[in-house]
JSON list of C-alpha atoms in Angstrom, two decimals:
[
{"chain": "A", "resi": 1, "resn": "UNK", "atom": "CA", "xyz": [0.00, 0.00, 0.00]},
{"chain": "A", "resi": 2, "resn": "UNK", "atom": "CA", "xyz": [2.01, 3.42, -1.22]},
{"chain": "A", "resi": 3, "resn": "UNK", "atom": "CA", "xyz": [-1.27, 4.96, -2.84]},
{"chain": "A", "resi": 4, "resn": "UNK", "atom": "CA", "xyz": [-4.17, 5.97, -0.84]},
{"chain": "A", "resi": 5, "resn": "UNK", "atom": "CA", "xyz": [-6.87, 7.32, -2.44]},
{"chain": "A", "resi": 6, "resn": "UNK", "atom": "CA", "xyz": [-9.35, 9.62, -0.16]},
{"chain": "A", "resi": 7, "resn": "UNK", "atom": "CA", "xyz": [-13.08, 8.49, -0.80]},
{"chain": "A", "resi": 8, "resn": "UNK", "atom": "CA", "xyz": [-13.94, 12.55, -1.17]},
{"chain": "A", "resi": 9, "resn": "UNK", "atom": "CA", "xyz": [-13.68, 15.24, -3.84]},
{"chain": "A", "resi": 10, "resn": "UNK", "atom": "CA", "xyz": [-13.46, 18.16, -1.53]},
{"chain": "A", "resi": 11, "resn": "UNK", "atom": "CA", "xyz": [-10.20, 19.24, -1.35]},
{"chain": "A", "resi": 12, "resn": "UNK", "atom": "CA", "xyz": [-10.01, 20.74, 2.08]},
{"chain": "A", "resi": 13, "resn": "UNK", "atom": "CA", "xyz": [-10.93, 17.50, 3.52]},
{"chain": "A", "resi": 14, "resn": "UNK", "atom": "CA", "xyz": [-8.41, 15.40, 1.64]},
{"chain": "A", "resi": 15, "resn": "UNK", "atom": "CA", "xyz": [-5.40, 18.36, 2.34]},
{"chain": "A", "resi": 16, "resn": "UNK", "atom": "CA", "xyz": [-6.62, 17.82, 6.19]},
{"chain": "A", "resi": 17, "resn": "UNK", "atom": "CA", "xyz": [-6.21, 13.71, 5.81]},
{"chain": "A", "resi": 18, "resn": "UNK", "atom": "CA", "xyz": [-2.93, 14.43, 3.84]},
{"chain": "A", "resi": 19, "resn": "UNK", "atom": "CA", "xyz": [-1.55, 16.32, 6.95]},
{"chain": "A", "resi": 20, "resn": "UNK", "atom": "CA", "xyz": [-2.94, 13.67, 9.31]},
{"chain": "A", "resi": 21, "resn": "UNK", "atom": "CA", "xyz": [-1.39, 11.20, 7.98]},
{"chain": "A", "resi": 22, "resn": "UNK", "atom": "CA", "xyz": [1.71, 12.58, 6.93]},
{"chain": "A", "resi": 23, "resn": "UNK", "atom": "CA", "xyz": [4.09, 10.94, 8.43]},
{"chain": "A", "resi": 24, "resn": "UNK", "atom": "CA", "xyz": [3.15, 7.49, 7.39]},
{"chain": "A", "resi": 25, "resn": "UNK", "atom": "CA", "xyz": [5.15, 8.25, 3.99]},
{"chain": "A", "resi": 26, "resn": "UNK", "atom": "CA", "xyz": [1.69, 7.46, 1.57]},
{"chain": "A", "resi": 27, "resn": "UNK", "atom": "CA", "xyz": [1.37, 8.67, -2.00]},
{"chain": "A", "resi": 28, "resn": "UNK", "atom": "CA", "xyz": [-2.51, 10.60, -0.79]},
{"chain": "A", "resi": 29, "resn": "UNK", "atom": "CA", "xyz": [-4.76, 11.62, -3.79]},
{"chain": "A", "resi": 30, "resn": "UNK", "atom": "CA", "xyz": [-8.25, 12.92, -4.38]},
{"chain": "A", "resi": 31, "resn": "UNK", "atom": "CA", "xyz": [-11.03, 10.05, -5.51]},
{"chain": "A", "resi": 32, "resn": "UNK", "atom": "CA", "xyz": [-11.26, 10.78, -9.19]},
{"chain": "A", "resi": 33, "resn": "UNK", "atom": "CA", "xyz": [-13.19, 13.51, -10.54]},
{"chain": "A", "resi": 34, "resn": "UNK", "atom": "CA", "xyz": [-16.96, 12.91, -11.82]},
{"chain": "A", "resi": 35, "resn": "UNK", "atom": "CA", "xyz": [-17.13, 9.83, -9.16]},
{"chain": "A", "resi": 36, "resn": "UNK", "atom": "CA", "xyz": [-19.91, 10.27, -7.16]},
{"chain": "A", "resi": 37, "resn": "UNK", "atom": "CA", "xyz": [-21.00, 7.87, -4.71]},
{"chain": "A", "resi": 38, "resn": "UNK", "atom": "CA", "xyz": [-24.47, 8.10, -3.11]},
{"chain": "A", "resi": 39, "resn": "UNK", "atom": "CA", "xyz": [-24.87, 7.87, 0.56]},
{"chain": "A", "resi": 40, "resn": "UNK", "atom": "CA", "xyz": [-27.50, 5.47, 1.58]},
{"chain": "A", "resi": 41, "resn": "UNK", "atom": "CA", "xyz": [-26.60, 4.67, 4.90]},
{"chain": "A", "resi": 42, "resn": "UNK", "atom": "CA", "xyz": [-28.61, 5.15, 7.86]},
{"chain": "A", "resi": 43, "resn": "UNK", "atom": "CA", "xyz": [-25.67, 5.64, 10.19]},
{"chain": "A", "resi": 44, "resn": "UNK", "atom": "CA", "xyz": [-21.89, 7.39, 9.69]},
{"chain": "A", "resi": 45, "resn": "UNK", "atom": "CA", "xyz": [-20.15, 4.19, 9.70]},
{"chain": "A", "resi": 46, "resn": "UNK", "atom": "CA", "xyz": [-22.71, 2.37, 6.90]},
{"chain": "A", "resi": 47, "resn": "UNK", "atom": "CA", "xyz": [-21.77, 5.62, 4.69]},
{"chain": "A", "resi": 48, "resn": "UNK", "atom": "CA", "xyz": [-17.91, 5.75, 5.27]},
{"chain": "A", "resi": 49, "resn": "UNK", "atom": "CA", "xyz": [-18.45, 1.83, 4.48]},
{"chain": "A", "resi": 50, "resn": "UNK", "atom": "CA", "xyz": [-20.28, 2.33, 1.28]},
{"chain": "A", "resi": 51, "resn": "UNK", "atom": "CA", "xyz": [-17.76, 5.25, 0.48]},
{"chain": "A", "resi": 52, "resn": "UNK", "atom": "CA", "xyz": [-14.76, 3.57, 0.98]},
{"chain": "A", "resi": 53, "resn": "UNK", "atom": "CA", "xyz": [-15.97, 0.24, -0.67]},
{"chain": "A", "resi": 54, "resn": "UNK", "atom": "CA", "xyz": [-17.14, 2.47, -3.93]},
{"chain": "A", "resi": 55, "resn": "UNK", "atom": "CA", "xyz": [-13.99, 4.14, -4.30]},
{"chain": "A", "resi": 56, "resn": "UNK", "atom": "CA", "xyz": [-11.17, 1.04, -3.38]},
{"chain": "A", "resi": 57, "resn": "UNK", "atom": "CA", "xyz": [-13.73, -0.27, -6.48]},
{"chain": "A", "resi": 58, "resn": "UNK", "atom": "CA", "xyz": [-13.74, 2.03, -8.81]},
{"chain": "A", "resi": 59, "resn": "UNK", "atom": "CA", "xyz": [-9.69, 2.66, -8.18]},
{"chain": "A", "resi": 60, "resn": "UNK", "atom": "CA", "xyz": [-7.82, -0.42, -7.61]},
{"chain": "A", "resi": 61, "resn": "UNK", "atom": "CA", "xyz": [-6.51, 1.41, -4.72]},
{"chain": "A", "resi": 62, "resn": "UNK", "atom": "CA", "xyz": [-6.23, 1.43, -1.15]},
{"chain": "A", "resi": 63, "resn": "UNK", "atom": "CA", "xyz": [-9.43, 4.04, -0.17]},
{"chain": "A", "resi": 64, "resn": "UNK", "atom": "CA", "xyz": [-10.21, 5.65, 2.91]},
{"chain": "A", "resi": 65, "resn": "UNK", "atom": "CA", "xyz": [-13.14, 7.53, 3.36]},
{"chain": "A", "resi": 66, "resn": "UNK", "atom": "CA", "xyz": [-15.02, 9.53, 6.49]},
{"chain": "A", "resi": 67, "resn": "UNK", "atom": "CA", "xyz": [-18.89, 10.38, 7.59]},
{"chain": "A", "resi": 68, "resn": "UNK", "atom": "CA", "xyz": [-19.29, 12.66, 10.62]},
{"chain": "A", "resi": 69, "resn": "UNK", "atom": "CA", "xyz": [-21.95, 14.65, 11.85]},
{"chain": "A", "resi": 70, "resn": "UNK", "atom": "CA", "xyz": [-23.61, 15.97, 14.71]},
{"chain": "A", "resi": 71, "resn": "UNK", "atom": "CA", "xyz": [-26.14, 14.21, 16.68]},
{"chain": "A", "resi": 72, "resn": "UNK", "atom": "CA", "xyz": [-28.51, 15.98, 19.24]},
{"chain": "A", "resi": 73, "resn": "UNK", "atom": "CA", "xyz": [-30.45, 13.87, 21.71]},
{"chain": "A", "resi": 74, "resn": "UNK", "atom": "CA", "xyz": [-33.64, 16.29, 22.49]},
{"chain": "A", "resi": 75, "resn": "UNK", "atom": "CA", "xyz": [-34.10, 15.70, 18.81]},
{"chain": "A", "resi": 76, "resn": "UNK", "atom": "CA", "xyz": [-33.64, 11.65, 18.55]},
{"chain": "A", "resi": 77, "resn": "UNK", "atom": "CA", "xyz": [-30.31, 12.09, 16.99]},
{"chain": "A", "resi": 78, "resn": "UNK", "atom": "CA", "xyz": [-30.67, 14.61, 14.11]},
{"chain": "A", "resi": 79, "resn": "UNK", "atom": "CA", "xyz": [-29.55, 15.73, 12.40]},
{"chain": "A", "resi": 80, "resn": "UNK", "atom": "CA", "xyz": [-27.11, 12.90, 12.16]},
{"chain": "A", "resi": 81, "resn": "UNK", "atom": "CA", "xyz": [-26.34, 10.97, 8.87]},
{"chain": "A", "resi": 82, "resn": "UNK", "atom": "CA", "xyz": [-28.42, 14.28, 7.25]},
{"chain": "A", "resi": 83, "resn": "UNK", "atom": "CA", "xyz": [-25.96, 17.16, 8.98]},
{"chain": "A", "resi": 84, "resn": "UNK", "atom": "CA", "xyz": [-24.45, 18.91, 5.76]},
{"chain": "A", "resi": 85, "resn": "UNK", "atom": "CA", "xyz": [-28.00, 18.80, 4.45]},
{"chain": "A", "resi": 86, "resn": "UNK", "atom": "CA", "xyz": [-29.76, 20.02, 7.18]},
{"chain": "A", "resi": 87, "resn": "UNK", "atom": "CA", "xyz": [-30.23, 23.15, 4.91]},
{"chain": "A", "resi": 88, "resn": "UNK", "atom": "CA", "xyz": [-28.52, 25.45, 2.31]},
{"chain": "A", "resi": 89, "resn": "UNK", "atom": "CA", "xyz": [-25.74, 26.92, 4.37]},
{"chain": "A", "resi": 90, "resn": "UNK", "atom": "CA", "xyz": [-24.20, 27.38, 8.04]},
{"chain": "A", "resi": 91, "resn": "UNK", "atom": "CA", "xyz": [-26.55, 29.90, 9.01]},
{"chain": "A", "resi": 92, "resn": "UNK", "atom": "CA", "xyz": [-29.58, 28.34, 7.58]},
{"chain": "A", "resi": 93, "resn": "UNK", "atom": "CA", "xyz": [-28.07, 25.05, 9.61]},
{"chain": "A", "resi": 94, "resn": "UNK", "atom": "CA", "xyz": [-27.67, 26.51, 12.66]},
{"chain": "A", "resi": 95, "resn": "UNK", "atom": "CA", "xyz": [-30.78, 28.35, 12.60]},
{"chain": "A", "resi": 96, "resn": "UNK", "atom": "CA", "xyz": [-32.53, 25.47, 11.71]},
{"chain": "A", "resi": 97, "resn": "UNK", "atom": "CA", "xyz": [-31.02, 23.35, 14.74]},
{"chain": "A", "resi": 98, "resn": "UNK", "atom": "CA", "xyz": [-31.77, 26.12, 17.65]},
{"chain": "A", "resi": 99, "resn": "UNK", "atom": "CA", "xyz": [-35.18, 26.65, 16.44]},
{"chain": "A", "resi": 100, "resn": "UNK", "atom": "CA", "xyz": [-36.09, 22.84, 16.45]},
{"chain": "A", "resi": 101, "resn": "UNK", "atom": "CA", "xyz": [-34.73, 22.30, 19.50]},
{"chain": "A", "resi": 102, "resn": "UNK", "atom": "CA", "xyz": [-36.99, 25.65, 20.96]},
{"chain": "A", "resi": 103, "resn": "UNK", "atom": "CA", "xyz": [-39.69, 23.64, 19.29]},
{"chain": "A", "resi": 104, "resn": "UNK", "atom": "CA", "xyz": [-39.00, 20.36, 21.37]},
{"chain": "A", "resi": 105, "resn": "UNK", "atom": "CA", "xyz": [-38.36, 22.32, 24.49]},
{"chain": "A", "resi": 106, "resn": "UNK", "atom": "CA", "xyz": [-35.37, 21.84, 25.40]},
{"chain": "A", "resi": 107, "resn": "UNK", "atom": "CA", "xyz": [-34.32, 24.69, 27.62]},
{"chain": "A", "resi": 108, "resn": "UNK", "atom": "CA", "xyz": [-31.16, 22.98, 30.01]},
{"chain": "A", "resi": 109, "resn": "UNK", "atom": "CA", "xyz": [-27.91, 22.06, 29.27]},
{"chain": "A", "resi": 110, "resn": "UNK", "atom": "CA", "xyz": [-28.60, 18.28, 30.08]},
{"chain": "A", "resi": 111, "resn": "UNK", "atom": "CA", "xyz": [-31.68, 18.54, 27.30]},
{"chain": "A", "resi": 112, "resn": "UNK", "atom": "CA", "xyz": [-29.42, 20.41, 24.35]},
{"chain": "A", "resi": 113, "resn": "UNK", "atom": "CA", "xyz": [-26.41, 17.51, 25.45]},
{"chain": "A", "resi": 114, "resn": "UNK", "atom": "CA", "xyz": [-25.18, 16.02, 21.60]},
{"chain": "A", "resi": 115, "resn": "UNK", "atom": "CA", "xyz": [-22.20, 14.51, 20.01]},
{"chain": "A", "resi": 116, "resn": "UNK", "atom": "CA", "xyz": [-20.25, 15.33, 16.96]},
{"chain": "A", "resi": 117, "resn": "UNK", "atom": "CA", "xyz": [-18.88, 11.53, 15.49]},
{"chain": "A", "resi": 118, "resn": "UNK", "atom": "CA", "xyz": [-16.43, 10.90, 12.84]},
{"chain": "A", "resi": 119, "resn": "UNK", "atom": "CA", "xyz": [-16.49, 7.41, 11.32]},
{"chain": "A", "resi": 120, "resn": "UNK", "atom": "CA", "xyz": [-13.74, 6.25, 9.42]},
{"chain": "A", "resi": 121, "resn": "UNK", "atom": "CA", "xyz": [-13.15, 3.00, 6.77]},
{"chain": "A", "resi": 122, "resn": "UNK", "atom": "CA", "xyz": [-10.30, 1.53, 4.95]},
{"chain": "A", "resi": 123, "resn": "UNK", "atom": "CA", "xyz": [-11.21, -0.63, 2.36]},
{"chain": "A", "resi": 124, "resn": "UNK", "atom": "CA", "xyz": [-8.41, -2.37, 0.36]},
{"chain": "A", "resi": 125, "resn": "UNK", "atom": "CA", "xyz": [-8.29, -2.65, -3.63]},
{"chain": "A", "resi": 126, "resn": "UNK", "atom": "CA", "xyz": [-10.66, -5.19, -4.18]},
{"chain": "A", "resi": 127, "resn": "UNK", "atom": "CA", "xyz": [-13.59, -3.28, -2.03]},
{"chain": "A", "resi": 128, "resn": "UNK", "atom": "CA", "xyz": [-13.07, -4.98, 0.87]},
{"chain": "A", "resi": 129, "resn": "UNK", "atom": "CA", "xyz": [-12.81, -3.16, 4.28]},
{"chain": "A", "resi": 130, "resn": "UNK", "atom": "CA", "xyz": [-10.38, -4.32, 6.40]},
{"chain": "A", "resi": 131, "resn": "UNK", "atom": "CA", "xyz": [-10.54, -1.69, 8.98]},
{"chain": "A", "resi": 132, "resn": "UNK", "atom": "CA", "xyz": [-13.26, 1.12, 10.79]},
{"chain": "A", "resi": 133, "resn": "UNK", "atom": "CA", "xyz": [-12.35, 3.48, 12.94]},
{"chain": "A", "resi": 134, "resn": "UNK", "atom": "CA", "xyz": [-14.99, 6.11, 14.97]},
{"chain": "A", "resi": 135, "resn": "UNK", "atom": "CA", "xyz": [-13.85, 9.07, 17.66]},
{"chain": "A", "resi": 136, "resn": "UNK", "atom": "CA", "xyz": [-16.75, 11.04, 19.28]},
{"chain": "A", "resi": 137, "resn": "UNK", "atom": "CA", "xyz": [-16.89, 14.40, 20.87]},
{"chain": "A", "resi": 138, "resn": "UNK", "atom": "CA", "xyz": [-19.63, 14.64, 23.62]},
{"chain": "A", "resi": 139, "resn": "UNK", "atom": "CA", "xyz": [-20.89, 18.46, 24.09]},
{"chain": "A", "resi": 140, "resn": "UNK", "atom": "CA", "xyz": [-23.89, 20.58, 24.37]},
{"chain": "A", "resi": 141, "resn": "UNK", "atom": "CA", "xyz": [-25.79, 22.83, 21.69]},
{"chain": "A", "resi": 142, "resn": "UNK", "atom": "CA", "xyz": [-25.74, 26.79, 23.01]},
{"chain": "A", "resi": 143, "resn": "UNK", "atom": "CA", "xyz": [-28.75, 28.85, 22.58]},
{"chain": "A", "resi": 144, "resn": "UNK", "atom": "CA", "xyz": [-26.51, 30.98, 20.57]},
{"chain": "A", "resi": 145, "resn": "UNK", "atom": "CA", "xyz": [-23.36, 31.28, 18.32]},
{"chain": "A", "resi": 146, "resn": "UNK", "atom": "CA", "xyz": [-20.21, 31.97, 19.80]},
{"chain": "A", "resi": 147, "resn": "UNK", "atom": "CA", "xyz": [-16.76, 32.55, 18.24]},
{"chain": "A", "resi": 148, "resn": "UNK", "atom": "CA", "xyz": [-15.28, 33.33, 14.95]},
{"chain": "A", "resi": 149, "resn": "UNK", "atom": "CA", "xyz": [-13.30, 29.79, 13.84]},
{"chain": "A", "resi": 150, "resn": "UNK", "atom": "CA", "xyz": [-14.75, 26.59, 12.46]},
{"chain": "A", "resi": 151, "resn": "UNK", "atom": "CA", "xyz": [-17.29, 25.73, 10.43]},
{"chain": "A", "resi": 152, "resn": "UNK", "atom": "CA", "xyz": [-20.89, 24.19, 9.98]},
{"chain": "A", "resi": 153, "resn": "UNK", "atom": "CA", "xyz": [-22.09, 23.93, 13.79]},
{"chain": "A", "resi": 154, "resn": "UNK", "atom": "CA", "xyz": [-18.58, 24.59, 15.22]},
{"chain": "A", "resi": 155, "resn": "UNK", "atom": "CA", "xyz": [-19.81, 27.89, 17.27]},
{"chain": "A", "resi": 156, "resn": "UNK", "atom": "CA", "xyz": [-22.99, 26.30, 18.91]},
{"chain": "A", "resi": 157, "resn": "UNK", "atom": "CA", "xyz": [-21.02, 23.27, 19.89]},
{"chain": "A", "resi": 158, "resn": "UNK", "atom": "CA", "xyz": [-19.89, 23.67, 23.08]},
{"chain": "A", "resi": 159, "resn": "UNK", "atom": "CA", "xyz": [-17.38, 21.16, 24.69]},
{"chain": "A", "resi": 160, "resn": "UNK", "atom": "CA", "xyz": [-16.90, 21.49, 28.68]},
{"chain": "A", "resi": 161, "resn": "UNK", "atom": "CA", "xyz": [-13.90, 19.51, 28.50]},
{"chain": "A", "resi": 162, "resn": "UNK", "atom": "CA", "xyz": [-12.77, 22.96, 26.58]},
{"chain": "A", "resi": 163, "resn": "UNK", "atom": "CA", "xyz": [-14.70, 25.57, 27.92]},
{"chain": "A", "resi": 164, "resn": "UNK", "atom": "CA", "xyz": [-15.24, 26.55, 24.79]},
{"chain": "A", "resi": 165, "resn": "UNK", "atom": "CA", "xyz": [-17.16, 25.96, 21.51]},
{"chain": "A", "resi": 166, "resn": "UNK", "atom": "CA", "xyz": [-15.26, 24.29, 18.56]},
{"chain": "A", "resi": 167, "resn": "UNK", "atom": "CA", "xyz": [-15.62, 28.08, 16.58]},
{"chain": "A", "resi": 168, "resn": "UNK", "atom": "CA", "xyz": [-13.54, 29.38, 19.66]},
{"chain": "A", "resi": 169, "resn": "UNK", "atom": "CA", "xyz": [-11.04, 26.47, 19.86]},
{"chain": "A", "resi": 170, "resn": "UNK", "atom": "CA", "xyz": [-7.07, 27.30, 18.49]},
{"chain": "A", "resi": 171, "resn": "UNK", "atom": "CA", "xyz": [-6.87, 24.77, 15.05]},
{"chain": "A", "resi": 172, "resn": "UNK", "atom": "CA", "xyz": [-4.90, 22.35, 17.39]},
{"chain": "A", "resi": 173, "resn": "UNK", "atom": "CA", "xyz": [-7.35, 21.82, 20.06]},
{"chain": "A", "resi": 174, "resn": "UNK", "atom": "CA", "xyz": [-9.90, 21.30, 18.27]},
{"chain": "A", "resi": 175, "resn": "UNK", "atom": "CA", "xyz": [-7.76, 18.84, 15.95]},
{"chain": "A", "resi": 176, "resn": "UNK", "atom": "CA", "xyz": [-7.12, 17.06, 19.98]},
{"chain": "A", "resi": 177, "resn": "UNK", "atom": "CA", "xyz": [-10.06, 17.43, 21.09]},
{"chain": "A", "resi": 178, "resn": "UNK", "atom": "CA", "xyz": [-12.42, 16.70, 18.13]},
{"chain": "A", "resi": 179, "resn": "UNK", "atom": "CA", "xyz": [-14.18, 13.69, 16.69]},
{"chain": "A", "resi": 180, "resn": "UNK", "atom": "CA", "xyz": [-11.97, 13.30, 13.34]},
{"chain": "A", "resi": 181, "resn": "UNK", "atom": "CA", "xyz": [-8.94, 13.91, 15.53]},
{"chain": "A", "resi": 182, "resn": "UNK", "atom": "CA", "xyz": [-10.15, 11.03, 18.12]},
{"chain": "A", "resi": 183, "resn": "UNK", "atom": "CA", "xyz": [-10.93, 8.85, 15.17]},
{"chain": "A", "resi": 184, "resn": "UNK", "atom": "CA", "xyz": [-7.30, 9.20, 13.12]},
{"chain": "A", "resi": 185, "resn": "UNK", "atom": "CA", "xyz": [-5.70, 8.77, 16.84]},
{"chain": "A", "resi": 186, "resn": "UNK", "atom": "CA", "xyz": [-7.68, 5.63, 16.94]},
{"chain": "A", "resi": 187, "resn": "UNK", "atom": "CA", "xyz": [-7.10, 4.88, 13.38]},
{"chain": "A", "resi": 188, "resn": "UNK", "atom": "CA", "xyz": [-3.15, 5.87, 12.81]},
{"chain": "A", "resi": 189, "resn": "UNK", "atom": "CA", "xyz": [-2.04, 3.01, 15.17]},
{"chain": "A", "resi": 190, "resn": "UNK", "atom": "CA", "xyz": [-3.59, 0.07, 13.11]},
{"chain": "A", "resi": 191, "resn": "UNK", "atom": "CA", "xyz": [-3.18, 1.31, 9.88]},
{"chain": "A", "resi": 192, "resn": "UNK", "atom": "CA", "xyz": [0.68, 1.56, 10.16]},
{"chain": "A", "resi": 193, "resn": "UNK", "atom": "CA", "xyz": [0.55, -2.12, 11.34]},
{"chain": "A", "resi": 194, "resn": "UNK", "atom": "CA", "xyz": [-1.41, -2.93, 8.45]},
{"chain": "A", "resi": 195, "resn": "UNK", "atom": "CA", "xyz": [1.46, -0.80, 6.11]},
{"chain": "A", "resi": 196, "resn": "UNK", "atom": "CA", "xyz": [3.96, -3.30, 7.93]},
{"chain": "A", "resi": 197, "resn": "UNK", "atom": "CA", "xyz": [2.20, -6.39, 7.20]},
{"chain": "A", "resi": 198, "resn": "UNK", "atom": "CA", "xyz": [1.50, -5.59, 3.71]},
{"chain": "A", "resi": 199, "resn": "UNK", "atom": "CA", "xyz": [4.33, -4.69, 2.89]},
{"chain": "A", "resi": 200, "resn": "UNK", "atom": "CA", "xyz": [6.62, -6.08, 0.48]}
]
């Protein structure tokens, strides 16, 4: 295994796994363009499956690939598997979020308690997986925004670990702290054994 192809075409998100993984000396590229995989899955870990299978597939490669969102309890676990689609934009998402949990009442800290999770699989050239991965961030949803960092529902998620909301975290905390940081910590271990045992 030298090439490992990302299971995403955003290019943010495959610079980010480029730097995670950095020191494990793989050749990291971009899924191929015009390769669009539907997610069907009704959890993070059946899409990063289906993801990762699709891509390893459609490749020959090595593929990893990611789901994460943000799950709120007060509201059964939305908006989960459905979090970038929630609505149009950040705004819209967050807006969306605080009013539904108004709507279901959930007032206290205990009620507005959630969890941001980041599932990760590895699935080898011939579209099998051979390893999965998941880190989870427990926090609470704020009645309001705060801080200027981050993205999607970084500055209503507030982590009392921190203190602070992911939009008010320095880059490397929230890289510590977060659910895509728990899962590669979780991840980086086995998949360098795997490089070892595969290797030539």
């Amino acid at each position: 295994m030298t090439t490992l192809v990302i299971a995403s075409g955003n290019a943010g998100k495959v610079r980010e796994f480029s730097k995670l993984l950095a020191d494990l000396g793989l050749h990291i590229q971009q899924q191929p363009e015009g390769l669009d995989v539907e997610e069907t899955g009704s959890t993070f870990a059946e899409n990063a499956r289906i993801k990762a299978e699709a891509v390893a597939r459609a490749t020959g490669c090595w593929a990893l690939a990611d789901d994460s969102g943000l799950s709120v309890d007060a509201l059964g676990g939305a908006p989960g598997v459905h979090s970038a689609r929630y609505a149009d934009t950040d705004t819209a998402r967050i807006e969306r979020l605080l009013q539904e949990l108004a709507t279901a009442g959930a007032a206290t800290t205990v009620a507005r308690s959630a969890q941001f999770t980041a599932a990760l699989a590895l699935a080898n050239p011939d579209g099998e997986v051979v390893l999965e991965v998941e880190g989870i961030c427990p926090g609470t949803i704020l009645k309001s925004p705060r801080g200027e960092g981050g993205f999607g529902y970084d500055p209503v998620f507030f982590v009392p670990e921190a203190g602070l909301t992911f939009a008010e975290m320095p880059h490397s905390q929230k890289a510590g702290l977060g659910h895509r940081g728990r899962a590669f910590a979780a991840l980086k271990p086995r998949l360098s054994e795997l490089l070892s045992s595969t290797a030539p």
